[in-house]
């Protein structure tokens, strides 16, 4: 009898761990997997420029190769920042699962260090691809995205906590 109760408790604990993993860690792992894939040759400039040329063909009647290159360049830099804002949010969410409503400077610093290491490894990874290359500029854009992501999280926690306290 005691054995079945014990196994039931362990099954329940395993179920809870699985739910926590699925809710907090899996989205972060999925986001980092997508980030890794975005650093491959599948998303090299010549590939994305062909999509932009197709899009400009639909939207504008006049599109030059220079306009497509410039648009691709701007789109890539904005995408770098947005990607790292989102990755920061996912990682922060995975790290804060035990205290979902609390802001923590040590946790934010941990996320910052992990994200900067990820940004550096992302640029290093691109040196091993055929059509991509490492860029210090992209690293700093990524770092700016991380800082912006953490700043937005900080503001979110402090604004919501003040609103919550004012409502009480």
PDB file of C-alpha atoms in Angstrom:
ATOM      1  CA  UNK A   1       0.000   0.000   0.000  1.00  0.00           C
ATOM      2  CA  UNK A   2       2.758   2.451   0.973  1.00  0.00           C
ATOM      3  CA  UNK A   3       4.642   1.686  -2.227  1.00  0.00           C
ATOM      4  CA  UNK A   4       1.722   2.746  -4.430  1.00  0.00           C
ATOM      5  CA  UNK A   5       1.279   5.994  -2.495  1.00  0.00           C
ATOM      6  CA  UNK A   6       4.984   6.758  -2.894  1.00  0.00           C
ATOM      7  CA  UNK A   7       4.921   6.010  -6.624  1.00  0.00           C
ATOM      8  CA  UNK A   8       1.785   8.174  -6.947  1.00  0.00           C
ATOM      9  CA  UNK A   9       3.554  11.072  -5.243  1.00  0.00           C
ATOM     10  CA  UNK A  10       6.588  10.707  -7.537  1.00  0.00           C
ATOM     11  CA  UNK A  11       4.300  10.533 -10.566  1.00  0.00           C
ATOM     12  CA  UNK A  12       2.585  13.731  -9.405  1.00  0.00           C
ATOM     13  CA  UNK A  13       5.959  15.457  -8.873  1.00  0.00           C
ATOM     14  CA  UNK A  14       7.093  14.338 -12.336  1.00  0.00           C
ATOM     15  CA  UNK A  15       3.848  15.672 -13.794  1.00  0.00           C
ATOM     16  CA  UNK A  16       4.395  19.039 -12.103  1.00  0.00           C
ATOM     17  CA  UNK A  17       7.988  19.185 -13.359  1.00  0.00           C
ATOM     18  CA  UNK A  18       6.804  18.402 -16.872  1.00  0.00           C
ATOM     19  CA  UNK A  19       4.190  21.161 -16.686  1.00  0.00           C
ATOM     20  CA  UNK A  20       6.821  23.635 -15.448  1.00  0.00           C
ATOM     21  CA  UNK A  21       9.175  22.569 -18.240  1.00  0.00           C
ATOM     22  CA  UNK A  22       6.475  22.901 -20.881  1.00  0.00           C
ATOM     23  CA  UNK A  23       5.337  26.273 -19.567  1.00  0.00           C
ATOM     24  CA  UNK A  24       8.661  27.978 -18.860  1.00  0.00           C
ATOM     25  CA  UNK A  25      11.693  26.227 -20.349  1.00  0.00           C
ATOM     26  CA  UNK A  26      10.332  24.785 -23.598  1.00  0.00           C
ATOM     27  CA  UNK A  27       9.334  28.176 -25.071  1.00  0.00           C
ATOM     28  CA  UNK A  28      12.839  29.474 -24.303  1.00  0.00           C
ATOM     29  CA  UNK A  29      14.457  26.408 -25.897  1.00  0.00           C
ATOM     30  CA  UNK A  30      12.242  26.831 -28.956  1.00  0.00           C
ATOM     31  CA  UNK A  31      13.165  30.531 -29.230  1.00  0.00           C
ATOM     32  CA  UNK A  32      16.887  29.759 -28.998  1.00  0.00           C
ATOM     33  CA  UNK A  33      16.502  27.026 -31.623  1.00  0.00           C
ATOM     34  CA  UNK A  34      14.845  29.501 -33.988  1.00  0.00           C
ATOM     35  CA  UNK A  35      17.632  31.991 -33.242  1.00  0.00           C
ATOM     36  CA  UNK A  36      20.235  29.377 -34.150  1.00  0.00           C
ATOM     37  CA  UNK A  37      18.443  28.584 -37.410  1.00  0.00           C
ATOM     38  CA  UNK A  38      18.263  32.289 -38.286  1.00  0.00           C
ATOM     39  CA  UNK A  39      22.072  32.324 -38.156  1.00  0.00           C
ATOM     40  CA  UNK A  40      22.395  29.686 -40.857  1.00  0.00           C
ATOM     41  CA  UNK A  41      22.739  30.110 -44.597  1.00  0.00           C
ATOM     42  CA  UNK A  42      18.987  29.589 -44.946  1.00  0.00           C
ATOM     43  CA  UNK A  43      18.658  33.249 -43.932  1.00  0.00           C
ATOM     44  CA  UNK A  44      21.712  34.668 -45.681  1.00  0.00           C
ATOM     45  CA  UNK A  45      21.402  38.063 -47.352  1.00  0.00           C
ATOM     46  CA  UNK A  46      20.995  36.732 -50.898  1.00  0.00           C
ATOM     47  CA  UNK A  47      18.040  34.604 -49.740  1.00  0.00           C
ATOM     48  CA  UNK A  48      16.228  37.359 -47.842  1.00  0.00           C
ATOM     49  CA  UNK A  49      16.904  39.867 -50.630  1.00  0.00           C
ATOM     50  CA  UNK A  50      15.079  37.609 -53.085  1.00  0.00           C
ATOM     51  CA  UNK A  51      12.034  37.651 -50.784  1.00  0.00           C
ATOM     52  CA  UNK A  52      12.241  41.442 -50.520  1.00  0.00           C
ATOM     53  CA  UNK A  53      12.436  41.732 -54.313  1.00  0.00           C
ATOM     54  CA  UNK A  54       9.279  39.640 -54.565  1.00  0.00           C
ATOM     55  CA  UNK A  55       7.568  41.765 -51.897  1.00  0.00           C
ATOM     56  CA  UNK A  56       8.601  45.024 -53.574  1.00  0.00           C
ATOM     57  CA  UNK A  57       7.232  43.659 -56.833  1.00  0.00           C
ATOM     58  CA  UNK A  58       3.844  43.408 -55.137  1.00  0.00           C
ATOM     59  CA  UNK A  59       3.984  46.679 -53.219  1.00  0.00           C
ATOM     60  CA  UNK A  60       5.932  49.117 -55.380  1.00  0.00           C
ATOM     61  CA  UNK A  61       6.275  49.371 -59.093  1.00  0.00           C
ATOM     62  CA  UNK A  62       9.829  50.725 -58.915  1.00  0.00           C
ATOM     63  CA  UNK A  63      12.399  48.700 -57.045  1.00  0.00           C
ATOM     64  CA  UNK A  64      16.087  48.775 -57.711  1.00  0.00           C
ATOM     65  CA  UNK A  65      18.697  46.334 -56.470  1.00  0.00           C
ATOM     66  CA  UNK A  66      20.168  49.161 -54.360  1.00  0.00           C
ATOM     67  CA  UNK A  67      16.800  49.800 -52.705  1.00  0.00           C
ATOM     68  CA  UNK A  68      16.408  46.089 -52.001  1.00  0.00           C
ATOM     69  CA  UNK A  69      19.935  45.865 -50.509  1.00  0.00           C
ATOM     70  CA  UNK A  70      19.336  48.937 -48.317  1.00  0.00           C
ATOM     71  CA  UNK A  71      15.962  47.639 -47.159  1.00  0.00           C
ATOM     72  CA  UNK A  72      17.459  44.229 -46.434  1.00  0.00           C
ATOM     73  CA  UNK A  73      20.266  45.825 -44.420  1.00  0.00           C
ATOM     74  CA  UNK A  74      17.859  47.875 -42.295  1.00  0.00           C
ATOM     75  CA  UNK A  75      15.477  44.944 -41.869  1.00  0.00           C
ATOM     76  CA  UNK A  76      18.340  42.688 -40.720  1.00  0.00           C
ATOM     77  CA  UNK A  77      19.560  45.183 -38.109  1.00  0.00           C
ATOM     78  CA  UNK A  78      16.061  45.756 -36.737  1.00  0.00           C
ATOM     79  CA  UNK A  79      15.481  41.987 -36.745  1.00  0.00           C
ATOM     80  CA  UNK A  80      18.685  41.495 -34.706  1.00  0.00           C
ATOM     81  CA  UNK A  81      17.453  43.875 -32.008  1.00  0.00           C
ATOM     82  CA  UNK A  82      13.918  42.468 -31.920  1.00  0.00           C
ATOM     83  CA  UNK A  83      15.209  38.887 -31.871  1.00  0.00           C
ATOM     84  CA  UNK A  84      17.358  39.612 -28.829  1.00  0.00           C
ATOM     85  CA  UNK A  85      14.585  41.481 -27.036  1.00  0.00           C
ATOM     86  CA  UNK A  86      12.357  38.416 -27.456  1.00  0.00           C
ATOM     87  CA  UNK A  87      15.119  35.957 -26.497  1.00  0.00           C
ATOM     88  CA  UNK A  88      15.778  38.005 -23.360  1.00  0.00           C
ATOM     89  CA  UNK A  89      12.106  37.855 -22.415  1.00  0.00           C
ATOM     90  CA  UNK A  90      11.931  34.099 -22.973  1.00  0.00           C
ATOM     91  CA  UNK A  91      15.106  33.444 -20.984  1.00  0.00           C
ATOM     92  CA  UNK A  92      14.030  35.758 -18.176  1.00  0.00           C
ATOM     93  CA  UNK A  93      10.672  33.989 -18.011  1.00  0.00           C
ATOM     94  CA  UNK A  94      12.386  30.590 -17.834  1.00  0.00           C
ATOM     95  CA  UNK A  95      14.686  31.826 -15.051  1.00  0.00           C
ATOM     96  CA  UNK A  96      11.947  33.455 -12.958  1.00  0.00           C
ATOM     97  CA  UNK A  97       9.507  30.547 -12.853  1.00  0.00           C
ATOM     98  CA  UNK A  98       9.734  30.251  -9.068  1.00  0.00           C
ATOM     99  CA  UNK A  99       8.933  33.951  -8.477  1.00  0.00           C
ATOM    100  CA  UNK A 100       6.876  35.075 -11.460  1.00  0.00           C
ATOM    101  CA  UNK A 101       5.983  38.553 -10.192  1.00  0.00           C
ATOM    102  CA  UNK A 102       9.271  39.611  -8.671  1.00  0.00           C
ATOM    103  CA  UNK A 103      12.048  41.637 -10.293  1.00  0.00           C
ATOM    104  CA  UNK A 104      15.494  40.466  -9.311  1.00  0.00           C
ATOM    105  CA  UNK A 105      18.728  42.253 -10.178  1.00  0.00           C
ATOM    106  CA  UNK A 106      20.841  39.075  -9.766  1.00  0.00           C
ATOM    107  CA  UNK A 107      18.498  37.228 -12.138  1.00  0.00           C
ATOM    108  CA  UNK A 108      18.610  40.135 -14.604  1.00  0.00           C
ATOM    109  CA  UNK A 109      22.425  40.123 -14.483  1.00  0.00           C
ATOM    110  CA  UNK A 110      22.455  36.363 -15.056  1.00  0.00           C
ATOM    111  CA  UNK A 111      20.181  36.786 -18.068  1.00  0.00           C
ATOM    112  CA  UNK A 112      22.408  39.618 -19.334  1.00  0.00           C
ATOM    113  CA  UNK A 113      25.566  37.488 -19.130  1.00  0.00           C
ATOM    114  CA  UNK A 114      23.910  34.453 -20.753  1.00  0.00           C
ATOM    115  CA  UNK A 115      22.471  36.581 -23.548  1.00  0.00           C
ATOM    116  CA  UNK A 116      25.780  38.329 -24.248  1.00  0.00           C
ATOM    117  CA  UNK A 117      27.477  34.929 -24.433  1.00  0.00           C
ATOM    118  CA  UNK A 118      24.728  33.759 -26.782  1.00  0.00           C
ATOM    119  CA  UNK A 119      25.204  36.860 -28.968  1.00  0.00           C
ATOM    120  CA  UNK A 120      28.961  36.234 -29.145  1.00  0.00           C
ATOM    121  CA  UNK A 121      28.457  32.543 -29.938  1.00  0.00           C
ATOM    122  CA  UNK A 122      25.899  33.518 -32.588  1.00  0.00           C
ATOM    123  CA  UNK A 123      28.460  35.664 -34.368  1.00  0.00           C
ATOM    124  CA  UNK A 124      31.133  32.967 -34.029  1.00  0.00           C
ATOM    125  CA  UNK A 125      28.672  30.400 -35.420  1.00  0.00           C
ATOM    126  CA  UNK A 126      28.185  32.553 -38.502  1.00  0.00           C
ATOM    127  CA  UNK A 127      31.899  32.291 -39.337  1.00  0.00           C
ATOM    128  CA  UNK A 128      31.375  28.567 -39.941  1.00  0.00           C
ATOM    129  CA  UNK A 129      28.644  29.117 -42.544  1.00  0.00           C
ATOM    130  CA  UNK A 130      29.250  29.648 -46.235  1.00  0.00           C
ATOM    131  CA  UNK A 131      27.376  32.919 -46.808  1.00  0.00           C
ATOM    132  CA  UNK A 132      27.410  34.520 -43.359  1.00  0.00           C
ATOM    133  CA  UNK A 133      30.135  36.294 -41.406  1.00  0.00           C
ATOM    134  CA  UNK A 134      30.715  37.530 -37.877  1.00  0.00           C
ATOM    135  CA  UNK A 135      30.029  41.190 -37.226  1.00  0.00           C
ATOM    136  CA  UNK A 136      30.990  43.241 -34.190  1.00  0.00           C
ATOM    137  CA  UNK A 137      28.231  45.674 -35.170  1.00  0.00           C
ATOM    138  CA  UNK A 138      25.654  42.886 -35.006  1.00  0.00           C
ATOM    139  CA  UNK A 139      26.986  41.849 -31.595  1.00  0.00           C
ATOM    140  CA  UNK A 140      26.457  45.384 -30.275  1.00  0.00           C
ATOM    141  CA  UNK A 141      22.987  45.536 -31.845  1.00  0.00           C
ATOM    142  CA  UNK A 142      22.213  42.224 -30.112  1.00  0.00           C
ATOM    143  CA  UNK A 143      23.549  43.604 -26.818  1.00  0.00           C
ATOM    144  CA  UNK A 144      21.342  46.663 -27.273  1.00  0.00           C
ATOM    145  CA  UNK A 145      18.367  44.356 -27.791  1.00  0.00           C
ATOM    146  CA  UNK A 146      19.225  42.502 -24.567  1.00  0.00           C
ATOM    147  CA  UNK A 147      19.492  45.746 -22.596  1.00  0.00           C
ATOM    148  CA  UNK A 148      16.252  47.040 -24.137  1.00  0.00           C
ATOM    149  CA  UNK A 149      14.519  43.757 -23.293  1.00  0.00           C
ATOM    150  CA  UNK A 150      15.664  43.899 -19.677  1.00  0.00           C
ATOM    151  CA  UNK A 151      14.726  47.585 -19.423  1.00  0.00           C
ATOM    152  CA  UNK A 152      11.231  46.855 -20.718  1.00  0.00           C
ATOM    153  CA  UNK A 153      10.872  43.992 -18.237  1.00  0.00           C
ATOM    154  CA  UNK A 154      12.058  46.252 -15.410  1.00  0.00           C
ATOM    155  CA  UNK A 155       9.525  48.906 -16.365  1.00  0.00           C
ATOM    156  CA  UNK A 156       6.785  46.318 -16.702  1.00  0.00           C
ATOM    157  CA  UNK A 157       7.389  44.903 -13.235  1.00  0.00           C
ATOM    158  CA  UNK A 158       7.638  48.287 -11.572  1.00  0.00           C
ATOM    159  CA  UNK A 159       4.673  49.844 -13.357  1.00  0.00           C
ATOM    160  CA  UNK A 160       2.455  46.818 -12.690  1.00  0.00           C
ATOM    161  CA  UNK A 161       3.545  46.596  -9.069  1.00  0.00           C
ATOM    162  CA  UNK A 162       2.680  50.281  -8.536  1.00  0.00           C
ATOM    163  CA  UNK A 163      -0.677  49.846 -10.239  1.00  0.00           C
ATOM    164  CA  UNK A 164      -1.373  46.728  -8.197  1.00  0.00           C
ATOM    165  CA  UNK A 165      -0.395  48.493  -4.954  1.00  0.00           C
ATOM    166  CA  UNK A 166      -2.515  51.532  -5.847  1.00  0.00           C
ATOM    167  CA  UNK A 167      -5.535  49.296  -6.456  1.00  0.00           C
ATOM    168  CA  UNK A 168      -5.239  47.707  -3.020  1.00  0.00           C
TER     169      UNK A 168
END
